[in-house]
PDB file of C-alpha atoms in Angstrom:
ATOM      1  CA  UNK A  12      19.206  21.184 -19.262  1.00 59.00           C
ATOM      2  CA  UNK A  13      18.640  24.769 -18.856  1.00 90.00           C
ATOM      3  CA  UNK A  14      15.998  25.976 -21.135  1.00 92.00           C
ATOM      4  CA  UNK A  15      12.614  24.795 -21.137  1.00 96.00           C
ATOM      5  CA  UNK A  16      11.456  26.030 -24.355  1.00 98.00           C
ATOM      6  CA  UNK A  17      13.076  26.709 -27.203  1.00 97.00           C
ATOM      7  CA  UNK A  18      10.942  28.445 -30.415  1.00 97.00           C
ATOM      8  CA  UNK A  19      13.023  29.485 -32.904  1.00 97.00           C
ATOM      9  CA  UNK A  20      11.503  31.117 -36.229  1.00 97.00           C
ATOM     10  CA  UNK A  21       7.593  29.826 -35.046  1.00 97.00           C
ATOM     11  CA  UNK A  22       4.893  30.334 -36.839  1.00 96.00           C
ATOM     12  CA  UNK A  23       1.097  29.366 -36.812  1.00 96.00           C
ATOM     13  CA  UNK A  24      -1.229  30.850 -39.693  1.00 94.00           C
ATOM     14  CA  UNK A  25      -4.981  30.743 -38.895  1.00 91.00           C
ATOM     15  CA  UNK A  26      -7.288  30.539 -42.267  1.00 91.00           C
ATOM     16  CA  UNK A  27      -8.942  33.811 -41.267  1.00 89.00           C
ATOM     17  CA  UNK A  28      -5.890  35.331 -42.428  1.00 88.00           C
ATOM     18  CA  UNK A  29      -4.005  35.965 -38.697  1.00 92.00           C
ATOM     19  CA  UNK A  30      -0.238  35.119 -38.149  1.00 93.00           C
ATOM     20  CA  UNK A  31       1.823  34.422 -35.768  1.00 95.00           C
ATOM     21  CA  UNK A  32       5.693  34.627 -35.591  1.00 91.00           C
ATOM     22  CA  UNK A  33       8.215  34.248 -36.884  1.00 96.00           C
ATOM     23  CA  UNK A  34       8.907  34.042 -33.078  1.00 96.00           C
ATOM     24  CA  UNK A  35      12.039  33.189 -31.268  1.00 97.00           C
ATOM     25  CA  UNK A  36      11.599  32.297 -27.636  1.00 97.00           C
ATOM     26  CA  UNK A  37      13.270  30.672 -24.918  1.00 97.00           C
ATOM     27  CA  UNK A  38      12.640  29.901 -21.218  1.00 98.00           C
ATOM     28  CA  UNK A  39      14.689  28.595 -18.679  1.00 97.00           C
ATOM     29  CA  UNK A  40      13.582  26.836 -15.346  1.00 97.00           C
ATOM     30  CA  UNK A  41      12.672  28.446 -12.652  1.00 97.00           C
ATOM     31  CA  UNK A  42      11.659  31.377 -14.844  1.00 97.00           C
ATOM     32  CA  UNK A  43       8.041  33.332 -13.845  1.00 98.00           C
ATOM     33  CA  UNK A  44       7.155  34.909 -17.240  1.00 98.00           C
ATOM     34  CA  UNK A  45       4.199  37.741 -17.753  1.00 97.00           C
ATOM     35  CA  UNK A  46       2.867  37.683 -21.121  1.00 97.00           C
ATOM     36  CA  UNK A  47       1.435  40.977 -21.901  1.00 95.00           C
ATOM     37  CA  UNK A  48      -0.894  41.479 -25.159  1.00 93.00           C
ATOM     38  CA  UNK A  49      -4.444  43.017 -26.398  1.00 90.00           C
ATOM     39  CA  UNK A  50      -7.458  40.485 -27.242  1.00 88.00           C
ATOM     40  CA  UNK A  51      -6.562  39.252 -30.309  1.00 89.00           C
ATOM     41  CA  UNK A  52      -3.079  39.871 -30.128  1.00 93.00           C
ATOM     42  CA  UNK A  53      -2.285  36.089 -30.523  1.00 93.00           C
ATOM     43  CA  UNK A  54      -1.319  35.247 -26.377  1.00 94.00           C
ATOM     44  CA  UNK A  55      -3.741  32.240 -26.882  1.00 93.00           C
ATOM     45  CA  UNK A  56      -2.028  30.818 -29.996  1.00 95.00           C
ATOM     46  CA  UNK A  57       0.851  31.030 -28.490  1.00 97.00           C
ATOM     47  CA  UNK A  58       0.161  29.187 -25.360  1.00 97.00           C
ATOM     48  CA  UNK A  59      -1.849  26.817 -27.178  1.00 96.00           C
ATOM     49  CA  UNK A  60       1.640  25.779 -29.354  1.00 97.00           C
ATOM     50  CA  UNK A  61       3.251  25.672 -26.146  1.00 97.00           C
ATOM     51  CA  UNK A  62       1.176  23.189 -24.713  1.00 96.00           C
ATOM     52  CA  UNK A  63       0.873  21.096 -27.843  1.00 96.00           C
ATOM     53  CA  UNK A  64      -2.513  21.382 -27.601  1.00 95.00           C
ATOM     54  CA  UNK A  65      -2.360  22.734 -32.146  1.00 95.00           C
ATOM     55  CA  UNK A  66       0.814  22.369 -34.443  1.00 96.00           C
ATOM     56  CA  UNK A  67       2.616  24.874 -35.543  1.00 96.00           C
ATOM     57  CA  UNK A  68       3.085  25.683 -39.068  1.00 96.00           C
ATOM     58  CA  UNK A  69       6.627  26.742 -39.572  1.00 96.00           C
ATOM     59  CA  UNK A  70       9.890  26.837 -37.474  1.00 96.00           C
ATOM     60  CA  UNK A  71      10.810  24.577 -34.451  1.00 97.00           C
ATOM     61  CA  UNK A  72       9.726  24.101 -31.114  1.00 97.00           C
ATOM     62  CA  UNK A  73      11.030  22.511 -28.298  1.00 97.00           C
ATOM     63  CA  UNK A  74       9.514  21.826 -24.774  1.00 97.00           C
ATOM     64  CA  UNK A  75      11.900  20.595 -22.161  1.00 96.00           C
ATOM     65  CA  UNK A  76      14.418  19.330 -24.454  1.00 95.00           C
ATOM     66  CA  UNK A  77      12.229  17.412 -27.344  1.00 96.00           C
ATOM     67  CA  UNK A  78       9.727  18.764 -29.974  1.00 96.00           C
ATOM     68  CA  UNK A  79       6.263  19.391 -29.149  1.00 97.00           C
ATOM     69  CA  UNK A  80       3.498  18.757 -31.316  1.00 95.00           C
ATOM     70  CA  UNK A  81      -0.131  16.955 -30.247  1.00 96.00           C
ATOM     71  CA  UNK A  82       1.177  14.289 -30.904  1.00 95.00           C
ATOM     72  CA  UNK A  83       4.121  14.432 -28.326  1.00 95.00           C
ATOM     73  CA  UNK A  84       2.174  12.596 -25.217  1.00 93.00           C
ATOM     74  CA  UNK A  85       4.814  12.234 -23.381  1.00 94.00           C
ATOM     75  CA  UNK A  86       6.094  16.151 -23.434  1.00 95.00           C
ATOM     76  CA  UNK A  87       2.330  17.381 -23.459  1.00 95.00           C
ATOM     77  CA  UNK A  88       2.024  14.984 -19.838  1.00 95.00           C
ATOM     78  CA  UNK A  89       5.038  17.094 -18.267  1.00 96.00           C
ATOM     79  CA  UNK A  90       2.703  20.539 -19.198  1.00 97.00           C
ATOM     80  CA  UNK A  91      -0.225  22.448 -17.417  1.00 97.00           C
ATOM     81  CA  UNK A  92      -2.170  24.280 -19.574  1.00 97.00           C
ATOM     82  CA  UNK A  93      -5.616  26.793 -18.114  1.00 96.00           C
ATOM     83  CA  UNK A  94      -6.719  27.928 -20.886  1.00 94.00           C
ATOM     84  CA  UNK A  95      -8.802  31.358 -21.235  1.00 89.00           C
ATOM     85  CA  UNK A  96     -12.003  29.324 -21.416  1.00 84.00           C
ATOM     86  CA  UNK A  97     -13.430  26.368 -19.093  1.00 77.00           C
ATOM     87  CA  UNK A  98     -12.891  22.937 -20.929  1.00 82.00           C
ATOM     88  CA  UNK A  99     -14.401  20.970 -18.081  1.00 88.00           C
ATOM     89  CA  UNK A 100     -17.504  18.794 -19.031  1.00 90.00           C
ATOM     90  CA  UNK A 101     -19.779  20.320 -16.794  1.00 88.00           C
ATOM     91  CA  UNK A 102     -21.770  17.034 -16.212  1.00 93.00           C
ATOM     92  CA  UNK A 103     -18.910  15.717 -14.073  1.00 94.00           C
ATOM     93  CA  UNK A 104     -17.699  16.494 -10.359  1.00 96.00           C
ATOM     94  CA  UNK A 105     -14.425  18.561  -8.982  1.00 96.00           C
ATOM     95  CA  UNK A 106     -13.688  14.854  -7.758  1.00 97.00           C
ATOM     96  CA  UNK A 107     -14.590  12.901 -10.508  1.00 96.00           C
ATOM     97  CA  UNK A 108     -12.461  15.473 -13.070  1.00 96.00           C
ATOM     98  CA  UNK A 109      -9.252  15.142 -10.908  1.00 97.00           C
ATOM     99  CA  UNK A 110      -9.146  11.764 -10.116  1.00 96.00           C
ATOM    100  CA  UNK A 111      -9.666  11.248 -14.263  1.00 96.00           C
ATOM    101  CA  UNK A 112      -6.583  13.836 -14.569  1.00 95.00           C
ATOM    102  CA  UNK A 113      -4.670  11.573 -12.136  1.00 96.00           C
ATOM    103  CA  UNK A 114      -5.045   8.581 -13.488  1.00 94.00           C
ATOM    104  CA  UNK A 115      -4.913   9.674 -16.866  1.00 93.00           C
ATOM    105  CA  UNK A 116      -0.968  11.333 -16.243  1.00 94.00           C
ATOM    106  CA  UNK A 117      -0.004   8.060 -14.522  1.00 93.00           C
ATOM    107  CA  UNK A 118       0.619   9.588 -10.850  1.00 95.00           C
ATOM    108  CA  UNK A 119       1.811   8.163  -8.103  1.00 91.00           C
ATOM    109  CA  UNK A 120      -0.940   8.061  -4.925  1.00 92.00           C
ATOM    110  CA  UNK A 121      -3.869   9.948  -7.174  1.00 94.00           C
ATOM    111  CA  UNK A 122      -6.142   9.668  -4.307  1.00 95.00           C
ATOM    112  CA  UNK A 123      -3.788  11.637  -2.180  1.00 96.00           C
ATOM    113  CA  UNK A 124      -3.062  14.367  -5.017  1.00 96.00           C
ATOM    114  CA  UNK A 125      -6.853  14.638  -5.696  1.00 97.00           C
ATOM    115  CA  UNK A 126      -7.255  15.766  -2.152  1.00 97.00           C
ATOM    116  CA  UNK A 127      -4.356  18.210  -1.913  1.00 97.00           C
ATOM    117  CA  UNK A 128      -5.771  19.944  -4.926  1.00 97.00           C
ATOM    118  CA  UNK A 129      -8.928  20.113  -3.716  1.00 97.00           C
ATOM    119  CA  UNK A 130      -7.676  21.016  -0.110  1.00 97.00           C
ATOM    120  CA  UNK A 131      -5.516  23.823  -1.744  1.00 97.00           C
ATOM    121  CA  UNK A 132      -8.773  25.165  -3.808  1.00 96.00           C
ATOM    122  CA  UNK A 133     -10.842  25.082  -0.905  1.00 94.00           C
ATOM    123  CA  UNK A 134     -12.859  22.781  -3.213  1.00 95.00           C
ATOM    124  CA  UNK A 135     -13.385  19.877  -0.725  1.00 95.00           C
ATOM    125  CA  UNK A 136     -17.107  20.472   0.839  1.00 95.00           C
ATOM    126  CA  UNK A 137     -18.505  21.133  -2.730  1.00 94.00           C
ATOM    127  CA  UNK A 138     -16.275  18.016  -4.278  1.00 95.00           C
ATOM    128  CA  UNK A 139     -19.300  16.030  -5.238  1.00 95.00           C
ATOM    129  CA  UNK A 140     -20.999  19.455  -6.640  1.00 95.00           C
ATOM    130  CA  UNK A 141     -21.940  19.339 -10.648  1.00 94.00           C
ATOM    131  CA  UNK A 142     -19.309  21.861 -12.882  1.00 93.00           C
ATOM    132  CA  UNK A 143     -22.727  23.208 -13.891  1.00 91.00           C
ATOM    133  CA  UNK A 144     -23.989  24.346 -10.691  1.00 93.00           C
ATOM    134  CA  UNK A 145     -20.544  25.861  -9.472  1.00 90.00           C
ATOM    135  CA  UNK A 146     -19.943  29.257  -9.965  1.00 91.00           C
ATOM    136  CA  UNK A 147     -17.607  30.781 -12.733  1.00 91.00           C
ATOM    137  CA  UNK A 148     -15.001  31.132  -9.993  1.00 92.00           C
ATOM    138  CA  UNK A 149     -15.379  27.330  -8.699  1.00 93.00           C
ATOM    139  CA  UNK A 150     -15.300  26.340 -12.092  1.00 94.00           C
ATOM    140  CA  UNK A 151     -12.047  27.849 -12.397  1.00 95.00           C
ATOM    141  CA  UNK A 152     -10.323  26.945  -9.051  1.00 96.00           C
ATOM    142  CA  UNK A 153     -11.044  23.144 -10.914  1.00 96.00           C
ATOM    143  CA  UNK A 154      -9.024  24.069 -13.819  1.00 96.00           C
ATOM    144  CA  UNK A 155      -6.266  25.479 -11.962  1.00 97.00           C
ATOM    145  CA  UNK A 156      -6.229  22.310 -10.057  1.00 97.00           C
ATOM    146  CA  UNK A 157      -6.504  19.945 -13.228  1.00 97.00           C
ATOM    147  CA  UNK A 158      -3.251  21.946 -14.626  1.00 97.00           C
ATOM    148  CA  UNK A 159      -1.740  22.021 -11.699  1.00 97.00           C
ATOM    149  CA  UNK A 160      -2.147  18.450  -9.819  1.00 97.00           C
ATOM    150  CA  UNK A 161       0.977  16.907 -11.537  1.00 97.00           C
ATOM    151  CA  UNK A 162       3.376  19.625 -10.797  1.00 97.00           C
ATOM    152  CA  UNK A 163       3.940  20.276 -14.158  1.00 97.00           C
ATOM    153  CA  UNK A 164       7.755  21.614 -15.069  1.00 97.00           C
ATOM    154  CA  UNK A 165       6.045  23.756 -17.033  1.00 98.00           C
ATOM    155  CA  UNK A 166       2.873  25.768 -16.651  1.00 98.00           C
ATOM    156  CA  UNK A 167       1.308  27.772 -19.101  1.00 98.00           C
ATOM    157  CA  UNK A 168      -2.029  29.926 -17.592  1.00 97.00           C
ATOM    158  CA  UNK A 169      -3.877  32.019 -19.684  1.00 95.00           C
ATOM    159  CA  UNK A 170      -5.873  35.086 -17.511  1.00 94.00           C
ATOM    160  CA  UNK A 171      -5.591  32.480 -14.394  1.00 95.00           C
ATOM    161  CA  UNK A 172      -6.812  35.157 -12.131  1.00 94.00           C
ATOM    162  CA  UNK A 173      -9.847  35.840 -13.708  1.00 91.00           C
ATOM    163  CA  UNK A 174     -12.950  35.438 -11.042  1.00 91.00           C
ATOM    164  CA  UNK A 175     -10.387  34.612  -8.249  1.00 94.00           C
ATOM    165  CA  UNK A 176     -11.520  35.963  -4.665  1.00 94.00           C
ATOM    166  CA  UNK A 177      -8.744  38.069  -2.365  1.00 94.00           C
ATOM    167  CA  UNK A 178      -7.973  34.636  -0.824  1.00 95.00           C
ATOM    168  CA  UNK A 179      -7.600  31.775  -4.130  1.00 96.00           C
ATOM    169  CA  UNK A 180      -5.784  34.606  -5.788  1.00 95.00           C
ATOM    170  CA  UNK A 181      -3.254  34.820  -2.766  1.00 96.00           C
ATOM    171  CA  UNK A 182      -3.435  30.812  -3.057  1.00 97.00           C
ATOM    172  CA  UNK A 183      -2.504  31.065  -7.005  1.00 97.00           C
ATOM    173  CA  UNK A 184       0.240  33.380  -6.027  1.00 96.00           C
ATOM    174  CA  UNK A 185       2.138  31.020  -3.489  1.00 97.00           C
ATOM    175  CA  UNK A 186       1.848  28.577  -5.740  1.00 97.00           C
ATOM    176  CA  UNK A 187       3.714  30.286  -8.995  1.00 97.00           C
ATOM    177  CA  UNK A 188       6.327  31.814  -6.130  1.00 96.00           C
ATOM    178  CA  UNK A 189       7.181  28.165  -5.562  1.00 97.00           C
ATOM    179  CA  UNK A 190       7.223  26.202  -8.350  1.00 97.00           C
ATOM    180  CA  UNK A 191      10.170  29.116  -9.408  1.00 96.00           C
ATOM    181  CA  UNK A 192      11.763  28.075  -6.102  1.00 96.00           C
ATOM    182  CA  UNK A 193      11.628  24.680  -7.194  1.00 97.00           C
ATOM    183  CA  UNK A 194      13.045  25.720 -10.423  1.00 96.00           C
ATOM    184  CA  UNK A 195       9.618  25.301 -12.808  1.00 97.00           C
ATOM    185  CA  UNK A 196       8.883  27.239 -15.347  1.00 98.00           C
ATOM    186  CA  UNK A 197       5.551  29.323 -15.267  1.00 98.00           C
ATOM    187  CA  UNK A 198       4.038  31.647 -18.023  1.00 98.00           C
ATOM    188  CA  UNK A 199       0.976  33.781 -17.110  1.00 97.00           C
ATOM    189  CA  UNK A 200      -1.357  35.953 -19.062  1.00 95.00           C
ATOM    190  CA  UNK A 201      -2.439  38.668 -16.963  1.00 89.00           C
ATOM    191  CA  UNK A 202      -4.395  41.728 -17.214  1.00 86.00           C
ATOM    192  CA  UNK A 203      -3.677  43.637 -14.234  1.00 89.00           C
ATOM    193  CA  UNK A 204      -0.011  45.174 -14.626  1.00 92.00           C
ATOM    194  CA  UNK A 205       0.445  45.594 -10.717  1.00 92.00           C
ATOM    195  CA  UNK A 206      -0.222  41.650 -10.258  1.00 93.00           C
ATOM    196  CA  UNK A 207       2.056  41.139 -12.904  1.00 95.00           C
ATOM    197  CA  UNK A 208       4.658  43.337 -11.869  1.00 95.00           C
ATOM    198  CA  UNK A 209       4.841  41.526  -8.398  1.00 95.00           C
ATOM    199  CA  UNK A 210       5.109  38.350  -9.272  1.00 96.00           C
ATOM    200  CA  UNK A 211       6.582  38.116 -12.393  1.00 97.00           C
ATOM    201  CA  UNK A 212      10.353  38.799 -12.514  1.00 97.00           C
ATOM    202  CA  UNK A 213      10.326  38.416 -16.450  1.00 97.00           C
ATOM    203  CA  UNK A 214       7.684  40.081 -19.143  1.00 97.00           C
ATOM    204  CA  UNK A 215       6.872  39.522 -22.642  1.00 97.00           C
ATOM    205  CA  UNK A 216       4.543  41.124 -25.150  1.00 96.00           C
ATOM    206  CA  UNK A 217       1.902  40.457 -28.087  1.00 95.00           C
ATOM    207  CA  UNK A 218       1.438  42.274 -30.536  1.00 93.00           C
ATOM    208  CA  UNK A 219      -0.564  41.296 -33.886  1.00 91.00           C
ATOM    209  CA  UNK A 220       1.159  37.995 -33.917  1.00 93.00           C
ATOM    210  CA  UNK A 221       4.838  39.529 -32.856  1.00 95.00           C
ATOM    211  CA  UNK A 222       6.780  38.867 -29.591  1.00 96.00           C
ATOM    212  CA  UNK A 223       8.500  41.510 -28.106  1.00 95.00           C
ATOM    213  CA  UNK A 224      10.879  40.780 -24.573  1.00 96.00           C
ATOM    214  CA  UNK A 225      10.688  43.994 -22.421  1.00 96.00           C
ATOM    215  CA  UNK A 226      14.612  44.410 -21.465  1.00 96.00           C
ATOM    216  CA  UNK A 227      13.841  46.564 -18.760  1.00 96.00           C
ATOM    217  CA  UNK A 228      11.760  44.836 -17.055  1.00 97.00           C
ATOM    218  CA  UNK A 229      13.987  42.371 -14.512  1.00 96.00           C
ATOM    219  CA  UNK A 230      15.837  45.632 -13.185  1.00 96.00           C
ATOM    220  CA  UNK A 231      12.950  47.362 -13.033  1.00 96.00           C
ATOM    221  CA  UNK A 232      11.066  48.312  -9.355  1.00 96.00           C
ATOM    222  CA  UNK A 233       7.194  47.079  -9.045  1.00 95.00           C
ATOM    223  CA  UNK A 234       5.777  50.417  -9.921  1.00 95.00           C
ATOM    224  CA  UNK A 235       8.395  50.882 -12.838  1.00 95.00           C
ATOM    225  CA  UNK A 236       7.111  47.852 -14.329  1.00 95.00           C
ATOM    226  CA  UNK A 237       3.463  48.221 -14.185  1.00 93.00           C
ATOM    227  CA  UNK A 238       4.182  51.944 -15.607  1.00 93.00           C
ATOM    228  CA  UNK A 239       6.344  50.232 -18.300  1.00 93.00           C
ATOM    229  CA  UNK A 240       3.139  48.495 -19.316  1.00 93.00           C
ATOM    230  CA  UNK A 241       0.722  51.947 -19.039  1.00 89.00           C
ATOM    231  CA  UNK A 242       2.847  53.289 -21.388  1.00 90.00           C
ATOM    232  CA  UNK A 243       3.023  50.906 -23.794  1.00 88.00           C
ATOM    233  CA  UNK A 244      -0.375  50.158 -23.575  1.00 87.00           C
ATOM    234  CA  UNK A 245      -1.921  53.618 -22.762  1.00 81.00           C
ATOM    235  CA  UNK A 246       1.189  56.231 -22.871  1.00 76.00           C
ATOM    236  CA  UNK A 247       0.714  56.847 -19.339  1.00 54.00           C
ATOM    237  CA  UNK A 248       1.526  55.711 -15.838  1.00 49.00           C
ATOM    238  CA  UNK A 249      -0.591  54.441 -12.820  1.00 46.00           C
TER     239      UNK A 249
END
């Protein structure tokens, strides 16, 4: 199986009156998707049907072959989702969180995949370290790590470079270049169209609740592509 989503006619409707869709959408593995859009523009609703983490309202959706919905556990456990905000109970340890995350998604060896992730965050001296008393940056090297311990086939991050120093966000950059060598599908929200332009060989875009695919974009150069998203953003280039 090719594709790894598959949203055809979607639709979520918020009681404060915002929509979004219809959307049709499809990924394939190995794909490295930017998803473009202004606050509000509905990038969090969409990841957040992608994940299963809300229902939609209308239309299908399909992740890796099946329908996803909260209630699909078994699709949901085959998904990382960082969303824009921490969700970590700050009460608890970088240790404690992942070995719950490891345990809880059934992996094989979860003492040994807590440690890579922690390892790879450069998380390991302040393991035993309250969320609380970790900085905003710590706090979300741990997320990246909680959506990221079960090499997910697909990953969904919302603004995952947020707070990153020069050396996680080179970490967080390896990372997405090989899960797409490994052929898993990756969708990133990101602000800065440079980052997005080098590691992202696909690009999508928000806007009020619509999804538009930027053609140009995969033939594109680096500095094409982040002008491509000046001027649709600004009118401009870098």
């Amino acid at each position: 199986m090719d594709q790894t989503i598959e949203a055809v006619a979607l639709k979520r409707n918020w009681p404060t009156g915002f929509k979004l869709g219809p959307i049709d959408f499809t990924a394939r593995r190995g794909e490295t998707i930017a998803v473009f859009g202004k606050n509000g523009a509905g990038k969090s609703t969409f990841f957040q049907l992608l994940s299963g983490s809300i229902d939609r309202s209308e239309g299908d959706l399909k992740v890796l072959g099946s329908k996803m919905s909260p209630d699909a556990t078994s699709i949901r456990r085959q998904v990382g989702y960082l969303p824009q905000e921490s969700t970590l109970p700050d009460w608890t340890t970088p240790e404690e969180i992942l070995t719950y995350a490891a345990k809880l998604l059934h992996l094989d060896n979860p003492s040994q995949r807590v440690e890579e992730e922690l390892s790879r965050w450069d998380a390991t001296s302040w393991r035993h370290r309250a969320i609380c008393r970790s900085s905003h940056g710590m706090q979300r090297r741990i997320g990246l790590a909680v959506a990221m311990i079960h090499d997910p086939e697909v990953l969904i991050l919302d603004e995952p470079f947020n707070a990153l120093d020069i050396v996680n966000g080179r970490t967080l950059e390896t990372a997405i270049n090989n899960r797409s060598k490994h052929g898993k599908t990756t969708l990133i929200s990101i602000h800065s169209p440079l980052v997005a332009a080098a590691i992202c060989p696909r690009a999508i875009l928000l806007d009020a609740g619509h999804l538009e695919e930027l053609h140009d974009w995969p033939n594109s150069s680096i500095i094409e592509r982040a002008n491509m998203i000046e001027s649709k953003f600004f009118g401009g280039k870098t």
